[in-house]
């Protein structure tokens, strides 16, 4: 649908930007002309859903192109850690494998305000886990929270999910860029409708992604200005700077130590085979898909981890069944792995099995019940990763 009022690159509303403690390490490398690595951790919007070319016309792809043009293509490397349908809880557990294992990262964009749900504490555990986990494993990495638009992130005031993420950002001095606020302003000014920019109400088309990329440039451009002192807001956030780990956590059960463990590291299993998904429809996963798989009742596996909690990352799809699990010899609890999304393809879904505020050894047993949802085509159980935090 054509716009009645064309969007001009230099005339769009400005996003709400909080520089807080800035990007001191990233800015120092830019000033010195050194190579930088920028990672993008988020959901489908960061992965590039809605764009005609996920790697070229998405906000992530366009931001990468701008960075290459601005700093030199041979001095910019980018990591796409966007995975559709994932929230900050999963993001905190994915951080090590999907971002930090690639090598030193100078700047990490974090985008989960659309995919996080209505549980305030869980959202804080995820976002705080990403901040503290990143600073623990890669203290030189600067972070920036990005708030994309969706029906729930538009309207008057500060939407719930953005407000929760801002609690974490303000507490740790993390910069943030509110894309949704600029989209809302443009709607109020009659520049565009949200339907024109994101036909499904969530995923921007090329025009919407281009706006997002413009908002990212608005944030990044000052850090390239030669001769400016390190950019940071004054006050509490700046004094925190990069010493995030010196602060007590907002949530004692956050996912600071979140990680994923390959399923083939499980030593005790019966009735499972280690397979891939080469011949099955898959969505929201571009990584190693090796997983433990069982079709029949009685198949079981067990593992032991030490941490504050554990869970599983499962492939769920058209023939997913019902599993049961027990922790430390407790009673078995059932989990139905089938939902409406399963009808479309196999996709990664996490389930949390145990959580606490203090590290402890946890022994977990998983069993295939041989039962299924009435709409499922089978009783398949597929374990992709063990989660530990």
Tab-separated table of C-alpha atoms in Angstrom:
chain	number	residue	atom	x	y	z
A	1	UNK	CA	0.000	0.000	0.000
A	2	UNK	CA	1.628	3.310	-1.042
A	3	UNK	CA	2.153	6.003	1.565
A	4	UNK	CA	0.228	9.253	1.234
A	5	UNK	CA	3.242	10.953	2.813
A	6	UNK	CA	6.594	9.540	1.648
A	7	UNK	CA	9.173	8.845	4.313
A	8	UNK	CA	12.270	10.994	3.990
A	9	UNK	CA	15.443	9.623	5.647
A	10	UNK	CA	16.267	12.869	7.410
A	11	UNK	CA	12.735	13.823	8.368
A	12	UNK	CA	11.535	10.876	10.394
A	13	UNK	CA	10.857	11.244	14.132
A	14	UNK	CA	13.803	10.626	16.404
A	15	UNK	CA	13.826	7.603	18.691
A	16	UNK	CA	14.124	8.070	22.439
A	17	UNK	CA	17.800	7.389	23.151
A	18	UNK	CA	19.421	6.954	26.544
A	19	UNK	CA	23.214	6.879	26.166
A	20	UNK	CA	23.751	6.219	29.886
A	21	UNK	CA	27.317	4.889	30.303
A	22	UNK	CA	27.812	4.968	26.533
A	23	UNK	CA	29.950	2.588	24.499
A	24	UNK	CA	33.443	3.358	25.839
A	25	UNK	CA	35.268	0.298	24.535
A	26	UNK	CA	33.544	0.375	21.146
A	27	UNK	CA	34.161	4.099	20.789
A	28	UNK	CA	37.838	3.708	21.679
A	29	UNK	CA	38.316	1.142	18.916
A	30	UNK	CA	36.453	3.328	16.419
A	31	UNK	CA	38.690	6.291	17.268
A	32	UNK	CA	41.817	4.203	16.802
A	33	UNK	CA	40.622	2.739	13.517
A	34	UNK	CA	40.716	-0.794	14.909
A	35	UNK	CA	38.500	-3.673	13.740
A	36	UNK	CA	35.212	-4.080	15.603
A	37	UNK	CA	32.787	-6.960	16.003
A	38	UNK	CA	29.111	-6.179	16.490
A	39	UNK	CA	26.602	-8.866	17.504
A	40	UNK	CA	22.822	-8.762	17.250
A	41	UNK	CA	20.989	-10.934	19.803
A	42	UNK	CA	17.222	-11.015	19.480
A	43	UNK	CA	14.153	-12.561	17.933
A	44	UNK	CA	12.722	-12.760	14.436
A	45	UNK	CA	12.824	-8.984	13.894
A	46	UNK	CA	16.589	-8.996	14.419
A	47	UNK	CA	16.939	-12.179	12.391
A	48	UNK	CA	15.303	-10.296	9.512
A	49	UNK	CA	11.705	-11.512	9.315
A	50	UNK	CA	9.550	-9.319	7.070
A	51	UNK	CA	12.497	-8.041	5.039
A	52	UNK	CA	12.805	-9.046	1.386
A	53	UNK	CA	16.396	-10.122	2.111
A	54	UNK	CA	17.080	-10.915	5.772
A	55	UNK	CA	20.813	-10.209	5.474
A	56	UNK	CA	20.595	-7.081	3.306
A	57	UNK	CA	17.342	-5.181	3.856
A	58	UNK	CA	16.654	-5.960	7.522
A	59	UNK	CA	17.563	-3.376	10.159
A	60	UNK	CA	20.434	-5.637	11.177
A	61	UNK	CA	21.695	-6.014	7.600
A	62	UNK	CA	21.329	-2.306	6.845
A	63	UNK	CA	23.115	-1.397	10.079
A	64	UNK	CA	25.960	-3.718	9.143
A	65	UNK	CA	26.229	-2.077	5.711
A	66	UNK	CA	26.283	1.372	7.308
A	67	UNK	CA	28.989	0.324	9.768
A	68	UNK	CA	31.070	-1.077	6.917
A	69	UNK	CA	30.662	2.124	4.909
A	70	UNK	CA	31.405	4.291	7.943
A	71	UNK	CA	34.341	2.361	9.402
A	72	UNK	CA	35.589	0.217	6.497
A	73	UNK	CA	34.281	-3.159	5.361
A	74	UNK	CA	37.555	-4.841	6.312
A	75	UNK	CA	37.253	-3.485	9.873
A	76	UNK	CA	33.689	-4.578	10.665
A	77	UNK	CA	32.456	-8.073	11.476
A	78	UNK	CA	28.857	-8.783	12.484
A	79	UNK	CA	27.192	-11.750	14.166
A	80	UNK	CA	23.555	-12.572	13.500
A	81	UNK	CA	22.226	-14.152	16.701
A	82	UNK	CA	18.590	-13.401	15.973
A	83	UNK	CA	16.345	-16.452	16.366
A	84	UNK	CA	12.632	-16.151	15.704
A	85	UNK	CA	10.243	-16.826	18.551
A	86	UNK	CA	12.882	-16.558	21.280
A	87	UNK	CA	12.649	-14.427	24.410
A	88	UNK	CA	15.296	-13.029	26.742
A	89	UNK	CA	15.244	-16.198	28.865
A	90	UNK	CA	16.344	-18.217	25.852
A	91	UNK	CA	18.632	-15.362	24.797
A	92	UNK	CA	20.524	-15.512	28.100
A	93	UNK	CA	21.089	-19.240	27.591
A	94	UNK	CA	22.016	-18.763	23.904
A	95	UNK	CA	24.507	-15.955	24.587
A	96	UNK	CA	27.611	-18.111	24.967
A	97	UNK	CA	27.054	-20.474	22.034
A	98	UNK	CA	25.550	-18.019	19.565
A	99	UNK	CA	27.576	-14.882	20.357
A	100	UNK	CA	30.599	-15.139	22.606
A	101	UNK	CA	32.032	-18.370	21.189
A	102	UNK	CA	32.702	-16.481	17.942
A	103	UNK	CA	35.489	-14.518	19.657
A	104	UNK	CA	35.779	-11.025	21.157
A	105	UNK	CA	32.652	-8.879	20.702
A	106	UNK	CA	32.840	-5.093	20.988
A	107	UNK	CA	29.146	-4.193	20.828
A	108	UNK	CA	26.080	-6.326	21.530
A	109	UNK	CA	22.606	-5.161	20.495
A	110	UNK	CA	19.865	-6.903	22.516
A	111	UNK	CA	16.282	-7.003	21.165
A	112	UNK	CA	13.591	-8.899	23.096
A	113	UNK	CA	10.908	-6.345	24.011
A	114	UNK	CA	8.459	-7.869	21.526
A	115	UNK	CA	9.007	-11.535	22.433
A	116	UNK	CA	9.164	-11.205	26.208
A	117	UNK	CA	5.871	-11.926	27.968
A	118	UNK	CA	3.923	-10.455	30.843
A	119	UNK	CA	5.960	-11.980	33.688
A	120	UNK	CA	8.002	-9.010	34.902
A	121	UNK	CA	10.366	-11.079	37.057
A	122	UNK	CA	11.093	-13.552	34.267
A	123	UNK	CA	11.829	-10.745	31.817
A	124	UNK	CA	14.241	-9.156	34.303
A	125	UNK	CA	15.906	-12.532	34.899
A	126	UNK	CA	16.472	-12.831	31.151
A	127	UNK	CA	17.681	-9.307	30.401
A	128	UNK	CA	19.743	-9.041	33.586
A	129	UNK	CA	21.169	-12.477	32.843
A	130	UNK	CA	22.324	-11.256	29.435
A	131	UNK	CA	23.981	-8.162	30.936
A	132	UNK	CA	25.706	-9.927	33.810
A	133	UNK	CA	26.545	-13.016	31.751
A	134	UNK	CA	28.095	-10.901	29.029
A	135	UNK	CA	30.117	-8.799	31.468
A	136	UNK	CA	31.298	-11.900	33.325
A	137	UNK	CA	32.487	-13.717	30.214
A	138	UNK	CA	33.415	-10.745	28.034
A	139	UNK	CA	33.963	-7.633	30.195
A	140	UNK	CA	35.165	-5.535	27.244
A	141	UNK	CA	31.810	-5.855	25.443
A	142	UNK	CA	29.514	-2.815	25.406
A	143	UNK	CA	25.766	-3.440	25.230
A	144	UNK	CA	22.735	-1.574	23.881
A	145	UNK	CA	19.070	-2.508	24.359
A	146	UNK	CA	16.790	-2.001	21.351
A	147	UNK	CA	12.994	-1.724	21.648
A	148	UNK	CA	11.185	-2.586	18.440
A	149	UNK	CA	7.540	-1.914	17.704
A	150	UNK	CA	4.555	-4.234	17.821
A	151	UNK	CA	0.921	-3.673	18.634
A	152	UNK	CA	1.694	-4.140	22.353
A	153	UNK	CA	4.683	-1.752	22.213
A	154	UNK	CA	2.759	1.132	20.658
A	155	UNK	CA	0.438	3.640	22.290
A	156	UNK	CA	0.615	6.329	24.968
A	157	UNK	CA	3.073	6.135	27.820
A	158	UNK	CA	5.802	3.523	28.155
A	159	UNK	CA	4.555	0.033	27.208
A	160	UNK	CA	5.002	-2.706	29.815
A	161	UNK	CA	7.772	-4.731	28.149
A	162	UNK	CA	9.821	-1.657	27.306
A	163	UNK	CA	9.396	-0.322	30.854
A	164	UNK	CA	10.653	-3.602	32.320
A	165	UNK	CA	13.697	-3.661	30.046
A	166	UNK	CA	14.371	-0.034	30.927
A	167	UNK	CA	14.528	-1.011	34.605
A	168	UNK	CA	17.467	-3.277	33.776
A	169	UNK	CA	19.072	-0.776	31.397
A	170	UNK	CA	18.897	2.090	33.888
A	171	UNK	CA	20.179	-0.027	36.776
A	172	UNK	CA	23.256	-1.204	34.853
A	173	UNK	CA	23.888	1.929	32.799
A	174	UNK	CA	23.113	0.191	29.498
A	175	UNK	CA	22.287	2.471	26.541
A	176	UNK	CA	18.874	1.968	24.958
A	177	UNK	CA	17.213	3.006	21.701
A	178	UNK	CA	13.419	3.056	21.576
A	179	UNK	CA	12.437	2.396	17.963
A	180	UNK	CA	8.784	1.982	18.999
A	181	UNK	CA	8.577	5.537	20.368
A	182	UNK	CA	9.573	6.986	17.003
A	183	UNK	CA	7.118	4.729	15.173
A	184	UNK	CA	4.364	5.876	17.553
A	185	UNK	CA	5.264	9.531	16.975
A	186	UNK	CA	5.110	9.011	13.219
A	187	UNK	CA	1.665	7.449	13.574
A	188	UNK	CA	0.448	10.383	15.663
A	189	UNK	CA	1.834	12.859	13.122
A	190	UNK	CA	0.130	11.062	10.246
A	191	UNK	CA	3.385	10.103	8.549
A	192	UNK	CA	2.480	6.432	8.326
A	193	UNK	CA	0.273	3.734	9.789
A	194	UNK	CA	1.718	0.742	11.581
A	195	UNK	CA	-0.062	-1.570	9.122
A	196	UNK	CA	1.841	0.069	6.259
A	197	UNK	CA	5.189	-0.612	7.953
A	198	UNK	CA	4.398	-4.051	9.404
A	199	UNK	CA	1.458	-5.764	7.671
A	200	UNK	CA	1.278	-8.486	10.353
A	201	UNK	CA	1.590	-6.009	13.225
A	202	UNK	CA	5.028	-7.284	14.282
A	203	UNK	CA	7.528	-7.834	11.468
A	204	UNK	CA	8.535	-4.731	9.501
A	205	UNK	CA	8.641	-4.748	5.726
A	206	UNK	CA	11.660	-3.259	3.947
A	207	UNK	CA	10.439	0.266	4.628
A	208	UNK	CA	9.952	-0.468	8.314
A	209	UNK	CA	13.357	-2.123	8.595
A	210	UNK	CA	14.912	0.909	6.878
A	211	UNK	CA	13.369	3.148	9.531
A	212	UNK	CA	14.749	0.923	12.289
A	213	UNK	CA	18.197	1.091	10.684
A	214	UNK	CA	17.899	4.876	10.612
A	215	UNK	CA	17.143	4.876	14.336
A	216	UNK	CA	20.213	2.712	14.940
A	217	UNK	CA	22.359	5.157	12.950
A	218	UNK	CA	20.938	8.014	15.015
A	219	UNK	CA	22.327	6.282	18.104
A	220	UNK	CA	25.658	5.168	16.629
A	221	UNK	CA	26.735	8.234	14.655
A	222	UNK	CA	27.984	10.313	17.633
A	223	UNK	CA	30.387	7.543	18.626
A	224	UNK	CA	32.190	8.071	15.311
A	225	UNK	CA	32.710	11.780	15.848
A	226	UNK	CA	36.447	12.429	16.067
A	227	UNK	CA	37.555	14.602	18.964
A	228	UNK	CA	34.527	14.051	21.178
A	229	UNK	CA	35.037	12.753	24.658
A	230	UNK	CA	33.448	9.432	25.538
A	231	UNK	CA	29.699	9.898	25.241
A	232	UNK	CA	27.752	9.156	28.393
A	233	UNK	CA	24.952	10.621	30.420
A	234	UNK	CA	25.767	12.031	33.823
A	235	UNK	CA	24.615	10.507	37.073
A	236	UNK	CA	24.281	7.073	38.616
A	237	UNK	CA	24.319	5.121	35.356
A	238	UNK	CA	27.615	6.622	34.235
A	239	UNK	CA	29.277	5.937	37.554
A	240	UNK	CA	28.291	2.284	37.172
A	241	UNK	CA	29.905	2.147	33.755
A	242	UNK	CA	31.153	-1.323	32.960
A	243	UNK	CA	31.282	-2.533	36.575
A	244	UNK	CA	27.928	-4.307	36.326
A	245	UNK	CA	29.079	-7.245	38.427
A	246	UNK	CA	29.776	-4.968	41.394
A	247	UNK	CA	26.020	-4.415	41.774
A	248	UNK	CA	23.709	-6.822	43.584
A	249	UNK	CA	21.358	-8.494	41.105
A	250	UNK	CA	17.809	-7.262	40.661
A	251	UNK	CA	16.645	-10.897	40.596
A	252	UNK	CA	18.643	-13.471	42.548
A	253	UNK	CA	17.510	-16.187	40.145
A	254	UNK	CA	18.622	-14.405	36.982
A	255	UNK	CA	20.300	-16.283	34.131
A	256	UNK	CA	23.790	-14.827	34.502
A	257	UNK	CA	25.315	-18.283	34.186
A	258	UNK	CA	22.959	-19.412	31.432
A	259	UNK	CA	24.378	-21.845	28.888
A	260	UNK	CA	23.359	-24.605	26.517
A	261	UNK	CA	24.858	-28.100	26.603
A	262	UNK	CA	24.776	-30.340	23.554
A	263	UNK	CA	22.375	-33.252	23.840
A	264	UNK	CA	24.996	-35.805	22.780
A	265	UNK	CA	26.896	-35.058	25.995
A	266	UNK	CA	24.209	-36.920	27.954
A	267	UNK	CA	25.841	-40.103	29.220
A	268	UNK	CA	22.785	-42.035	30.392
A	269	UNK	CA	19.983	-42.714	27.933
A	270	UNK	CA	17.849	-45.615	26.755
A	271	UNK	CA	15.783	-45.766	23.563
A	272	UNK	CA	17.077	-42.519	22.034
A	273	UNK	CA	18.936	-42.019	18.752
A	274	UNK	CA	21.132	-39.054	17.842
A	275	UNK	CA	19.748	-37.490	14.640
A	276	UNK	CA	19.512	-34.303	12.623
A	277	UNK	CA	16.544	-32.536	11.004
A	278	UNK	CA	17.802	-32.601	7.422
A	279	UNK	CA	14.551	-33.925	5.953
A	280	UNK	CA	12.038	-32.147	8.185
A	281	UNK	CA	10.575	-28.633	7.853
A	282	UNK	CA	12.366	-26.373	10.359
A	283	UNK	CA	11.826	-22.776	11.396
A	284	UNK	CA	13.673	-20.499	13.819
A	285	UNK	CA	16.919	-22.501	13.850
A	286	UNK	CA	20.051	-22.084	11.678
A	287	UNK	CA	22.473	-23.847	13.993
A	288	UNK	CA	23.656	-27.388	14.620
A	289	UNK	CA	20.453	-29.431	14.775
A	290	UNK	CA	21.887	-32.678	16.179
A	291	UNK	CA	19.485	-33.936	18.849
A	292	UNK	CA	18.451	-36.986	20.831
A	293	UNK	CA	15.199	-38.431	19.524
A	294	UNK	CA	12.769	-41.074	20.799
A	295	UNK	CA	9.387	-42.178	19.472
A	296	UNK	CA	8.341	-44.842	21.931
A	297	UNK	CA	7.030	-45.092	25.452
A	298	UNK	CA	9.683	-45.910	28.020
A	299	UNK	CA	12.587	-44.168	26.298
A	300	UNK	CA	14.447	-42.252	28.989
A	301	UNK	CA	17.498	-40.132	29.640
A	302	UNK	CA	19.042	-38.578	32.701
A	303	UNK	CA	21.654	-35.918	33.339
A	304	UNK	CA	23.275	-34.043	36.209
A	305	UNK	CA	24.093	-30.331	36.219
A	306	UNK	CA	25.221	-27.947	38.908
A	307	UNK	CA	23.659	-24.509	38.904
A	308	UNK	CA	20.669	-22.496	40.031
A	309	UNK	CA	18.358	-24.123	37.537
A	310	UNK	CA	18.001	-26.311	34.488
A	311	UNK	CA	15.737	-26.892	31.532
A	312	UNK	CA	15.589	-28.305	28.031
A	313	UNK	CA	15.591	-26.902	24.531
A	314	UNK	CA	13.372	-29.206	22.479
A	315	UNK	CA	12.430	-29.455	18.841
A	316	UNK	CA	8.634	-29.347	18.771
A	317	UNK	CA	6.681	-30.119	15.631
A	318	UNK	CA	3.678	-31.835	14.022
A	319	UNK	CA	4.229	-35.158	15.807
A	320	UNK	CA	5.495	-34.033	19.216
A	321	UNK	CA	4.201	-36.075	22.147
A	322	UNK	CA	4.014	-35.747	25.917
A	323	UNK	CA	7.101	-36.063	28.128
A	324	UNK	CA	7.455	-36.386	31.870
A	325	UNK	CA	10.350	-35.317	34.057
A	326	UNK	CA	11.534	-35.626	37.638
A	327	UNK	CA	14.182	-33.595	39.480
A	328	UNK	CA	16.289	-35.096	42.284
A	329	UNK	CA	14.027	-38.105	42.620
A	330	UNK	CA	10.851	-36.089	43.036
A	331	UNK	CA	7.493	-36.894	41.466
A	332	UNK	CA	7.230	-36.975	37.679
A	333	UNK	CA	5.460	-34.061	36.010
A	334	UNK	CA	3.982	-34.088	32.508
A	335	UNK	CA	4.556	-31.566	29.732
A	336	UNK	CA	2.472	-31.621	26.550
A	337	UNK	CA	4.870	-30.563	23.777
A	338	UNK	CA	2.203	-29.819	21.168
A	339	UNK	CA	0.712	-26.401	20.363
A	340	UNK	CA	-0.748	-24.668	17.314
A	341	UNK	CA	2.686	-23.605	16.042
A	342	UNK	CA	3.671	-27.271	15.867
A	343	UNK	CA	1.370	-27.711	12.885
A	344	UNK	CA	3.684	-25.542	10.745
A	345	UNK	CA	7.173	-26.977	11.280
A	346	UNK	CA	9.723	-28.102	13.853
A	347	UNK	CA	11.085	-25.273	15.985
A	348	UNK	CA	13.159	-24.879	19.175
A	349	UNK	CA	11.174	-24.366	22.379
A	350	UNK	CA	12.565	-24.174	25.901
A	351	UNK	CA	10.978	-25.551	29.049
A	352	UNK	CA	12.359	-24.798	32.496
A	353	UNK	CA	12.405	-27.771	34.856
A	354	UNK	CA	13.932	-26.418	38.074
A	355	UNK	CA	15.048	-23.052	39.378
A	356	UNK	CA	16.414	-21.641	42.631
A	357	UNK	CA	18.468	-18.781	44.029
A	358	UNK	CA	21.510	-20.836	45.083
A	359	UNK	CA	23.698	-23.238	43.051
A	360	UNK	CA	23.022	-26.909	43.662
A	361	UNK	CA	23.499	-30.258	41.962
A	362	UNK	CA	20.387	-31.358	40.083
A	363	UNK	CA	19.701	-34.841	38.757
A	364	UNK	CA	17.031	-34.833	36.056
A	365	UNK	CA	15.231	-37.778	34.455
A	366	UNK	CA	13.217	-37.394	31.240
A	367	UNK	CA	10.820	-40.027	29.867
A	368	UNK	CA	8.703	-40.387	26.749
A	369	UNK	CA	5.193	-41.227	27.959
A	370	UNK	CA	4.104	-42.667	24.613
A	371	UNK	CA	1.043	-40.393	24.771
A	372	UNK	CA	0.163	-37.381	22.672
A	373	UNK	CA	-2.125	-34.408	22.239
A	374	UNK	CA	-5.315	-35.205	20.318
A	375	UNK	CA	-4.110	-32.960	17.440
A	376	UNK	CA	-0.555	-34.307	17.303
A	377	UNK	CA	0.478	-36.794	14.631
A	378	UNK	CA	2.755	-38.786	16.913
A	379	UNK	CA	4.694	-39.179	20.152
A	380	UNK	CA	8.115	-37.873	19.089
A	381	UNK	CA	10.445	-36.435	21.738
A	382	UNK	CA	13.476	-34.452	20.480
A	383	UNK	CA	16.034	-32.999	22.903
A	384	UNK	CA	18.261	-30.388	21.236
A	385	UNK	CA	20.114	-28.844	24.198
A	386	UNK	CA	20.238	-29.035	27.966
A	387	UNK	CA	19.902	-25.630	29.632
A	388	UNK	CA	21.795	-24.752	32.775
A	389	UNK	CA	22.047	-21.520	34.726
